[in-house]
XYZ file of C-alpha atoms in Angstrom:
677
model
C -19.037 17.793 90.217
C -19.011 18.428 86.552
C -19.089 22.355 85.636
C -22.892 23.079 84.223
C -21.217 25.236 81.443
C -17.085 25.405 80.563
C -15.244 26.407 77.551
C -12.163 24.984 77.234
C -8.490 25.567 75.309
C -8.759 22.091 73.812
C -12.633 22.649 72.656
C -12.627 22.526 68.737
C -14.921 25.694 68.821
C -16.250 28.380 70.619
C -19.752 29.964 70.943
C -20.352 33.786 69.588
C -23.458 35.154 69.680
C -24.975 37.532 66.808
C -27.600 40.154 67.248
C -30.869 39.369 65.215
C -33.617 41.804 65.830
C -32.439 42.646 69.400
C -32.400 38.664 70.145
C -29.202 36.687 70.949
C -28.072 33.905 68.336
C -25.442 31.633 69.031
C -22.899 31.016 66.235
C -19.415 28.999 66.401
C -16.332 30.287 65.714
C -12.850 28.092 65.814
C -11.202 28.297 69.598
C -8.358 30.090 68.109
C -10.388 33.207 67.711
C -11.631 32.934 71.259
C -9.608 35.954 72.564
C -11.099 38.280 69.922
C -14.605 37.894 70.740
C -17.568 39.423 68.507
C -19.767 41.393 70.162
C -22.247 40.775 71.581
C -20.525 37.627 72.709
C -18.422 38.057 76.192
C -14.487 37.878 76.356
C -14.285 35.801 79.587
C -10.974 35.775 81.593
C -10.494 33.485 84.492
C -7.753 34.634 87.123
C -5.878 32.452 89.877
C -6.721 35.356 92.393
C -9.286 37.614 93.499
C -7.894 40.456 92.505
C -7.763 40.022 88.772
C -3.675 40.343 88.921
C -1.214 39.047 86.182
C -1.845 37.157 83.183
C -5.325 35.106 83.270
C -4.805 31.724 83.203
C -7.420 30.902 80.465
C -9.028 33.472 77.955
C -12.175 32.716 75.923
C -15.553 33.421 74.665
C -18.902 32.669 76.660
C -22.140 33.463 74.942
C -23.844 34.064 78.514
C -22.994 34.778 82.319
C -24.933 31.739 83.992
C -22.377 28.960 85.410
C -21.658 27.186 88.862
C -18.996 25.295 89.439
C -18.446 22.959 92.580
C -14.419 22.292 92.016
C -11.976 24.338 89.753
C -13.385 26.121 86.725
C -10.605 25.252 84.368
C -7.206 23.525 84.268
C -4.706 25.478 86.218
C -7.022 27.530 88.752
C -7.945 26.636 92.064
C -11.073 25.629 93.518
C -11.265 28.650 95.814
C -10.032 32.143 95.729
C -10.361 32.368 91.887
C -11.684 35.614 89.806
C -13.686 35.618 86.305
C -13.850 38.856 84.392
C -16.268 39.244 81.675
C -16.221 42.043 78.803
C -17.990 43.186 76.184
C -18.269 46.574 74.010
C -21.615 46.832 71.867
C -23.804 49.577 69.987
C -26.776 50.207 71.955
C -28.124 52.338 69.015
C -30.637 54.746 70.824
C -29.903 53.273 74.100
C -32.648 53.760 76.596
C -34.272 52.185 79.878
C -32.700 48.789 80.798
C -32.423 46.575 83.520
C -29.425 44.930 84.827
C -30.163 41.645 86.616
C -26.803 40.248 89.345
C -26.922 37.010 91.131
C -24.269 35.045 92.686
C -22.581 33.004 95.553
C -19.913 34.984 96.943
C -18.491 38.386 95.246
C -19.946 40.203 91.770
C -19.851 43.720 90.623
C -21.153 44.902 87.436
C -19.513 48.312 85.634
C -20.806 50.296 82.418
C -17.914 52.407 81.018
C -15.976 51.575 84.167
C -18.809 53.263 86.767
C -19.978 50.600 89.043
C -23.685 49.705 88.990
C -23.958 46.514 90.655
C -22.040 45.706 94.134
C -22.732 42.140 95.964
C -18.763 41.982 97.079
C -18.708 39.535 99.982
C -18.436 35.932 100.970
C -21.423 34.205 101.311
C -22.753 30.492 101.784
C -26.244 31.548 100.119
C -27.150 33.423 97.044
C -27.453 37.248 96.912
C -29.221 39.226 93.852
C -29.994 42.040 92.917
C -31.714 44.053 89.746
C -30.916 47.714 89.144
C -33.166 49.802 86.476
C -31.086 52.487 84.612
C -30.883 54.419 81.220
C -27.999 53.598 79.118
C -26.904 56.482 76.810
C -26.856 56.043 72.665
C -23.930 54.203 71.076
C -21.356 52.208 72.044
C -20.845 50.976 75.917
C -18.764 48.366 77.529
C -19.924 46.343 80.057
C -17.882 44.591 82.524
C -18.852 41.977 85.018
C -16.065 40.728 87.940
C -16.963 37.505 89.918
C -14.936 36.006 92.534
C -14.778 32.993 94.697
C -13.586 32.935 97.911
C -14.532 29.515 99.469
C -17.445 26.495 98.725
C -19.494 26.405 95.674
C -19.189 29.039 92.664
C -22.359 30.344 91.156
C -22.736 33.425 89.155
C -25.357 34.691 86.766
C -25.930 38.236 84.929
C -28.175 39.341 82.198
C -29.223 42.893 80.630
C -32.327 43.616 78.618
C -34.304 46.813 77.147
C -37.555 47.551 79.334
C -40.173 48.041 76.762
C -43.261 48.887 78.906
C -44.800 52.290 77.351
C -44.902 53.890 80.782
C -40.872 53.010 81.003
C -39.661 53.526 77.308
C -39.793 57.059 75.564
C -36.942 56.761 73.671
C -37.374 56.727 70.003
C -34.979 54.496 67.781
C -32.392 55.820 65.643
C -33.187 57.001 62.033
C -31.769 54.185 59.968
C -29.037 54.993 58.481
C -27.489 54.497 54.763
C -30.840 54.320 53.037
C -30.818 54.461 49.715
C -33.689 53.475 46.422
C -33.174 52.066 42.952
C -35.768 51.606 40.063
C -36.151 48.969 37.711
C -37.730 51.007 34.534
C -38.581 47.227 33.172
C -40.526 45.994 35.828
C -41.725 49.712 37.217
C -40.953 48.318 40.730
C -38.535 50.471 43.267
C -36.353 48.818 45.587
C -35.643 50.634 49.041
C -32.298 49.332 51.343
C -30.931 50.695 54.779
C -28.467 49.435 57.161
C -29.782 47.628 60.208
C -30.260 49.700 63.622
C -28.650 48.478 66.274
C -31.255 48.501 69.462
C -31.597 45.817 71.163
C -35.626 46.437 71.275
C -36.061 46.770 67.889
C -39.520 46.005 66.154
C -38.908 46.586 62.555
C -39.019 49.479 59.957
C -41.994 51.595 58.492
C -41.850 52.529 54.720
C -43.958 55.536 53.493
C -44.027 56.521 50.431
C -45.733 59.927 48.781
C -46.360 61.515 45.504
C -44.184 64.523 45.035
C -45.925 67.552 46.200
C -47.769 65.717 48.520
C -47.122 64.334 52.287
C -46.172 60.923 53.568
C -49.513 60.749 55.850
C -49.483 59.026 59.255
C -50.030 55.038 57.600
C -47.109 53.256 56.031
C -47.146 51.709 52.748
C -45.831 48.736 54.624
C -43.974 47.304 57.340
C -41.120 44.748 57.687
C -38.389 43.225 59.640
C -36.458 43.388 56.877
C -33.556 45.774 55.843
C -34.945 45.780 52.501
C -38.302 46.644 50.824
C -39.272 46.357 47.270
C -42.608 47.946 45.952
C -44.672 46.569 43.480
C -47.685 48.789 43.736
C -46.296 52.020 42.329
C -47.681 53.700 39.486
C -46.483 53.791 36.106
C -47.360 57.404 35.483
C -43.848 58.986 34.684
C -44.388 61.239 37.971
C -41.986 61.477 41.095
C -42.272 59.376 44.025
C -40.465 59.659 47.357
C -39.960 57.080 50.057
C -38.536 57.281 53.761
C -38.159 54.342 56.271
C -38.779 54.793 60.043
C -37.457 52.526 62.819
C -40.000 51.480 65.464
C -39.173 49.724 68.739
C -41.420 47.101 70.727
C -42.853 49.907 72.729
C -44.078 51.410 69.568
C -41.501 54.469 69.632
C -40.954 55.529 66.181
C -37.897 57.243 64.611
C -37.750 60.085 62.630
C -37.631 59.293 58.593
C -34.801 59.168 56.672
C -34.063 61.709 53.837
C -36.666 61.402 51.237
C -35.296 58.620 48.520
C -36.467 59.814 44.702
C -37.859 57.653 41.948
C -39.137 58.502 38.498
C -41.388 56.304 37.313
C -41.769 55.226 33.725
C -44.789 56.301 31.857
C -47.122 53.385 30.981
C -50.557 54.734 31.417
C -52.169 55.633 27.811
C -54.670 58.276 27.536
C -58.185 58.361 27.378
C -60.082 56.883 24.269
C -61.468 60.220 22.004
C -65.106 60.708 22.566
C -67.225 61.651 20.030
C -66.221 60.097 16.489
C -69.176 57.605 17.232
C -71.751 60.414 16.865
C -70.509 61.379 13.338
C -72.619 60.162 10.107
C -74.203 61.144 6.575
C -77.122 60.305 4.809
C -76.945 58.264 2.015
C -73.619 57.039 0.396
C -70.654 59.428 0.218
C -67.544 60.008 -1.168
C -65.599 61.924 1.636
C -66.175 60.871 5.240
C -65.697 63.618 7.385
C -65.707 63.537 11.253
C -64.685 65.296 14.473
C -64.462 64.185 18.258
C -63.680 66.035 21.548
C -60.424 66.923 22.291
C -58.444 65.138 24.881
C -57.126 66.936 27.971
C -53.818 65.038 28.822
C -50.675 67.392 29.242
C -48.550 64.861 27.557
C -50.905 64.188 24.711
C -48.961 63.943 21.539
C -52.301 63.553 19.261
C -54.496 60.977 17.330
C -54.286 58.249 14.967
C -56.853 57.444 12.442
C -57.995 53.904 11.825
C -60.164 52.395 8.645
C -61.518 49.247 7.868
C -63.989 47.573 5.699
C -64.722 44.742 8.481
C -65.783 45.577 11.907
C -65.092 45.735 14.373
C -61.689 47.748 13.663
C -58.792 46.313 14.348
C -55.842 48.458 14.969
C -53.249 47.251 12.567
C -50.315 49.183 10.395
C -53.099 48.245 7.578
C -55.913 49.724 8.704
C -53.623 53.055 9.946
C -55.354 56.027 7.620
C -53.501 58.928 8.941
C -50.066 57.539 9.164
C -47.392 56.650 11.730
C -47.292 60.399 12.787
C -49.941 61.379 15.098
C -51.952 64.137 13.763
C -52.816 67.222 16.239
C -56.157 68.089 15.174
C -59.196 66.535 16.942
C -60.848 66.099 13.073
C -60.196 64.064 9.958
C -61.190 63.898 6.376
C -61.110 61.120 4.086
C -61.762 60.493 0.489
C -63.691 56.756 0.494
C -62.927 54.151 -2.096
C -65.839 54.220 -4.510
C -66.930 50.248 -4.127
C -70.094 50.679 -2.608
C -68.836 49.240 0.891
C -69.617 50.231 4.341
C -66.132 51.669 6.177
C -65.337 51.877 9.695
C -63.448 54.523 11.783
C -62.207 54.755 15.016
C -59.437 57.191 16.716
C -56.851 56.656 18.996
C -55.027 59.245 21.531
C -51.396 58.826 21.796
C -48.874 60.708 24.455
C -45.511 61.765 24.081
C -44.269 58.118 25.599
C -45.739 56.430 22.684
C -48.959 55.136 24.904
C -51.986 54.652 22.612
C -55.261 54.371 24.135
C -58.159 52.218 23.575
C -59.941 52.878 20.370
C -63.090 55.360 19.917
C -66.490 54.689 19.092
C -67.116 53.980 15.981
C -68.085 56.150 13.174
C -69.642 54.194 10.064
C -70.129 55.831 6.138
C -71.412 53.847 2.800
C -69.566 54.575 -0.034
C -70.909 55.076 -3.608
C -71.030 51.830 -5.841
C -69.518 53.080 -9.164
C -67.920 49.418 -10.255
C -70.453 47.159 -11.356
C -67.737 45.102 -13.464
C -67.803 41.422 -12.542
C -64.658 39.321 -12.520
C -64.026 37.199 -15.592
C -61.885 34.844 -14.233
C -63.329 31.301 -12.920
C -60.811 28.181 -11.534
C -61.007 24.941 -13.902
C -58.816 22.958 -11.315
C -60.956 22.850 -7.809
C -60.231 19.310 -5.968
C -61.744 18.026 -3.020
C -60.151 16.097 -0.109
C -62.144 14.544 2.371
C -60.777 13.918 6.179
C -62.608 12.878 9.551
C -64.225 16.463 10.053
C -64.898 18.041 6.557
C -63.917 18.538 3.218
C -60.966 20.561 2.012
C -61.777 22.453 -1.486
C -58.280 23.862 -3.141
C -57.882 25.783 -6.059
C -55.149 27.991 -7.707
C -55.263 31.550 -9.009
C -52.665 34.440 -9.942
C -53.861 38.100 -9.183
C -52.723 38.544 -12.684
C -55.905 36.798 -13.997
C -58.427 39.846 -12.324
C -56.489 42.406 -10.142
C -59.452 43.175 -8.114
C -60.503 39.666 -7.110
C -61.511 39.718 -3.290
C -62.004 36.625 -2.179
C -63.796 33.440 -3.578
C -67.038 32.174 -2.561
C -67.867 28.631 -2.342
C -71.037 26.783 -3.281
C -72.293 23.569 -1.890
C -75.120 21.690 -3.663
C -75.855 24.862 -5.286
C -76.125 27.256 -2.124
C -73.420 29.729 -1.290
C -71.482 28.837 2.106
C -68.988 31.594 2.840
C -66.025 32.556 1.034
C -62.121 32.691 1.434
C -59.427 34.942 0.296
C -57.158 32.448 -0.150
C -56.990 29.054 -2.450
C -58.780 26.876 0.139
C -61.544 26.106 2.090
C -62.560 23.475 4.598
C -66.383 22.568 4.927
C -66.988 21.298 8.355
C -70.565 21.903 8.437
C -71.746 18.678 6.867
C -72.968 15.976 8.471
C -71.365 11.903 8.026
C -72.001 9.938 5.249
C -73.153 12.537 3.033
C -72.429 13.013 -0.614
C -71.896 16.797 -1.813
C -71.017 18.834 -5.178
C -68.661 21.591 -5.147
C -67.764 24.865 -7.131
C -66.285 27.973 -6.175
C -67.128 31.795 -7.881
C -64.202 34.843 -7.835
C -66.271 37.898 -6.434
C -64.125 41.529 -6.397
C -63.765 44.717 -4.017
C -67.076 45.673 -5.338
C -68.916 42.611 -4.710
C -69.350 41.517 -8.234
C -69.604 37.949 -8.837
C -67.585 36.138 -11.785
C -68.351 32.989 -13.329
C -68.470 29.052 -11.500
C -65.625 27.090 -11.851
C -65.599 23.426 -12.520
C -67.559 21.433 -9.987
C -66.329 18.614 -7.948
C -68.547 16.124 -6.311
C -67.302 13.831 -3.226
C -68.378 11.478 -0.689
C -68.214 12.855 3.259
C -67.117 9.703 5.417
C -67.122 11.636 8.912
C -65.930 11.181 11.824
C -66.925 8.299 13.639
C -64.792 8.264 16.909
C -65.834 9.044 19.945
C -63.451 11.599 22.349
C -61.115 9.371 24.896
C -62.464 9.796 28.533
C -62.048 12.506 30.560
C -58.925 12.774 32.927
C -58.392 14.217 36.221
C -61.916 14.356 37.264
C -62.519 15.396 40.692
C -65.248 16.233 42.997
C -65.283 18.486 46.014
C -67.889 18.716 48.566
C -68.730 22.297 49.413
C -70.680 24.420 51.490
C -73.274 25.103 48.747
C -73.038 21.794 46.675
C -70.118 20.330 44.847
C -67.380 21.392 42.620
C -66.176 19.433 39.961
C -63.024 19.793 37.963
C -61.299 17.534 35.348
C -58.434 18.043 32.363
C -58.771 20.210 29.356
C -59.651 17.316 26.555
C -56.985 16.856 24.355
C -59.828 16.246 21.431
C -59.260 18.883 18.666
C -63.120 18.261 17.655
C -64.573 18.688 21.202
C -67.940 20.104 21.226
C -68.888 20.162 24.886
C -69.469 17.684 27.473
C -72.276 16.027 29.350
C -72.639 15.812 33.302
C -74.522 13.202 34.874
C -75.387 13.095 38.622
C -76.245 9.903 40.292
C -77.866 8.528 42.908
C -77.529 4.502 44.372
C -80.162 2.664 45.385
C -81.703 -1.073 44.759
C -78.175 -2.477 43.969
C -77.940 0.241 40.822
C -76.700 3.727 40.267
C -79.552 6.246 38.867
C -78.168 8.924 36.571
C -79.741 12.271 35.839
C -78.382 14.576 32.879
C -77.423 18.064 35.093
C -75.699 19.503 32.282
C -78.310 22.305 31.701
C -78.274 23.191 35.069
C -75.484 24.090 35.507
C -73.632 27.637 35.988
C -70.925 27.374 33.393
C -72.394 25.499 30.514
C -71.154 22.387 28.827
C -67.536 23.585 27.788
C -65.970 24.167 30.622
C -63.586 21.827 32.535
C -64.658 23.325 35.783
C -68.148 23.392 37.146
C -70.439 23.616 40.229
C -73.514 21.865 41.221
C -75.448 23.866 43.348
C -77.160 21.216 45.819
C -78.402 20.829 49.203
C -75.824 19.664 51.168
C -77.601 17.334 53.465
C -74.909 14.465 53.528
C -76.090 12.349 50.474
C -73.752 9.711 48.531
C -73.363 10.861 45.163
C -71.831 9.934 41.560
C -70.710 12.390 38.779
C -69.846 10.973 35.460
C -68.321 13.382 32.689
C -68.307 12.848 28.752
C -66.700 14.542 25.958
C -68.699 15.043 22.970
C -67.440 16.025 19.957
C -68.626 18.090 16.939
C -70.132 15.208 15.237
C -72.047 13.694 18.460
C -69.771 11.007 19.315
C -69.614 10.178 22.911
C -68.501 7.503 24.993
C -71.455 5.917 27.150
C -71.810 6.488 30.285
C -70.474 2.829 31.712
C -67.281 3.561 29.769
C -66.826 7.414 30.741
C -65.107 9.215 33.686
C -66.700 9.094 37.059
C -66.147 10.097 40.582
C -67.966 9.538 43.930
C -68.388 12.269 46.950
C -70.396 12.814 49.872
C -71.769 15.973 50.244
C -71.234 17.978 53.472
C -74.087 17.524 56.205
C -75.206 21.385 57.072
C -78.855 20.829 57.781
C -80.064 22.351 60.847
C -81.667 20.225 63.441
C -85.197 22.007 63.023
C -86.122 22.404 59.449
C -89.838 23.935 58.004
C -91.751 23.833 55.379
C -91.519 27.040 52.706
C -94.792 27.781 53.237
C -98.052 27.808 55.257
C -101.652 28.962 55.412
C -100.579 32.488 56.416
C -96.941 32.586 55.419
C -94.473 31.994 52.237
C -90.577 32.385 51.901
C -88.367 32.114 48.866
C -84.460 32.109 49.319
C -82.752 33.846 45.961
C -79.459 33.032 45.266
C -76.562 35.853 45.287
C -73.143 36.298 45.591
C -73.295 39.462 47.611
C -76.200 38.857 49.824
C -78.921 36.355 50.520
C -82.448 37.629 49.738
C -85.618 36.482 51.017
C -88.744 37.027 49.485
C -91.635 37.023 52.326
C -95.402 36.546 51.632
C -98.202 36.994 54.124
C -102.255 36.109 53.405
C -104.208 38.179 56.420
C -107.113 36.907 55.021
C -106.336 33.101 56.065
C -104.680 34.291 59.354
C -107.099 32.968 62.445
C -104.439 34.790 65.144
C -104.972 38.335 64.216
C -102.946 40.854 61.370
C -99.349 40.789 61.948
C -97.689 43.876 61.798
C -94.458 42.589 59.881
C -91.708 39.365 60.036
C -88.726 38.169 61.868
C -86.331 36.436 60.060
C -83.757 33.887 62.075
C -80.598 32.183 60.170
C -79.228 29.290 61.383
C -75.955 29.167 63.525
C -73.676 26.327 63.045
C -72.174 26.811 65.864
C -74.514 27.541 68.063
C -76.592 24.890 66.471
C -79.602 27.496 67.030
C -81.913 29.906 64.642
C -80.612 33.639 65.809
C -82.673 36.337 64.706
C -81.134 39.118 62.328
C -83.378 42.434 63.130
C -84.749 44.271 66.301
C -87.973 45.039 65.131
C -90.385 43.147 62.359
C -89.365 43.981 58.935
C -92.529 45.193 57.369
C -94.470 42.654 54.976
C -94.358 43.827 51.084
C -90.051 44.405 51.934
C -87.454 41.787 50.246
C -85.495 41.363 53.258
C -81.393 41.127 52.556
C -78.894 39.663 54.408
C -75.647 41.790 54.206
C -73.911 39.427 56.808
C -74.371 36.024 55.716
C -71.504 33.887 55.501
C -70.191 33.281 52.172
C -69.517 29.634 50.321
C -71.772 27.950 52.347
C -75.823 27.175 52.500
C -77.300 29.737 54.873
C -80.621 28.433 56.329
C -83.441 31.107 57.315
C -86.669 30.554 59.053
C -89.325 33.350 59.280
C -92.191 34.292 61.519
C -94.919 36.657 61.320
C -94.982 39.105 64.304
C -97.973 40.351 65.951
C -98.721 43.684 68.017
C -98.162 41.545 71.478
C -95.070 40.657 70.613
C -96.054 36.968 69.859
C -94.976 35.210 66.482
C -96.830 32.479 64.257
C -95.691 29.389 63.671
C -92.258 29.432 61.309
C -91.495 28.784 57.538
C -88.626 28.049 56.077
C -86.111 27.959 53.033
C -82.092 28.098 52.030
C -79.955 30.607 50.142
C -76.524 29.470 48.355
C -73.906 31.716 48.749
C -70.948 31.547 46.857
C -68.015 34.315 45.861
C -66.394 34.568 42.395
C -67.527 33.749 39.029
C -65.549 30.401 38.363
C -66.100 27.085 39.287
């Protein structure tokens, strides 16, 4: 008979087990390493006698003791009167309750640290077995299993495992060793590492975090089976946080925590925006703006920065920074205004000692006195115009030496001002195709004084007659509340919007309806959704890109996609009103709202005391009542437990004093989540 499992000296590899989370995993090692087997693999010695005397005939590694032989177990051994000894020394961590189980034909003895725990030592023709429950102390211990075969067939089996019953195992795992923490100031993340515990019944580790001066609490920050954890939720406030790691076993026993591992976080938290700047004002135009605000209370406050601009909102740029790079300490400021007659706007930010700046405060607004009324004298004499598909580009030249206080140039089309530019060009895109226009420009100084007109230029605008290409990537997905549409962004630079059409098939042709204005996300997005009753109808959607000139492909040339709606309709449906009741569903993302009306003057059955609301259960295929007692008429009903991302169907009945109910009316509510298509 071929042995059930045999390891020979000629084998290319031996099997070594590695312990992973309390489980034993086979790993191949060279046969030349068999005499020095890696724990928890056994070293196996085969003797040509039953007294284990002399030199073993063979020594190798064995992953588990579960073997049978009908002849000699190895070359050089007899088929009877031979002995096999297995030994292994391993770390049991915190130890605890274990079960040793042995069985075999003929003799088997089990020892722990040289002390016999199982003794089944006799020649027998039937299998004998024994299980012993004992407690193994913490640390390293040596297991030895001796087996002898006197005559006949040979069979031996042995295993050991922790007992994980909560009534038996009260031993906590050892505290994880080698705990350390590193902090990445650039990402704000802390990484903890520790050494792996030796317990065979280990389930994993619990990681705790606390702010300096606080306790860890009972709830861990995370649990993991790994020996490391990266905290990505650590606040970046400049404060100190501590971590500890605890091991826990399969019974739920938890070790004590490691020594605290501390990190000091970087501070990226800005102060609060100053309050009260917007409450400052002055009567009429002034030459000095004076304003105050409430003092910030942050402990690391460095001061404030004041910004001013002649345009709103005030941009927080170096050009607009009025108070200089060093924050001011006072919570007030005075500024001598330019006497240009302009409106000036002020905001204040708070800055901490780490350089974090707050959002801008509210805006204070002051009108300056207008003292300069002298208009510029410069007028460009080289204005030119170039036509293009999407507009006409005007160009002219100007040197600051011509008029030092020129602020911008005002552009005129056909005698009407159309805007201004601070540079030497302007693109007019607000014109119709196939039209002719005359342009000129005038210089405007910082006080609003307007100079003389430049030379004029007349030009024909041909315009854009090319429609954007058909959209790509168009998909339609049937949802519980309708159909979600998605397509690729159009590469057209002059894209204005999209037109979306829904088509239904009948009499051999598709009939389309423009649904653009009914979609929740407008016509510019490349995503959208149509709230539509999911009644299993087959639909076609067409999406057409439209440019600023109104160019668009016709429907037959545009991209389309077909989709079959989900069919979620109840087997029972009702009209939304009767002689005495009506119901109207209101579509909300947070809950389903129902408005219920009652006409007692039409009720020939008596006066109802209220109403019941039933919701269609798609699993039970039945309407389920949502309340124990009737809801009074006049109250809107809110269904806070309604499922989301689907269409919810309701029926409503009037309830009378004797418990009877009227014929139902019904409606539905679209329930969606999120704010995107």
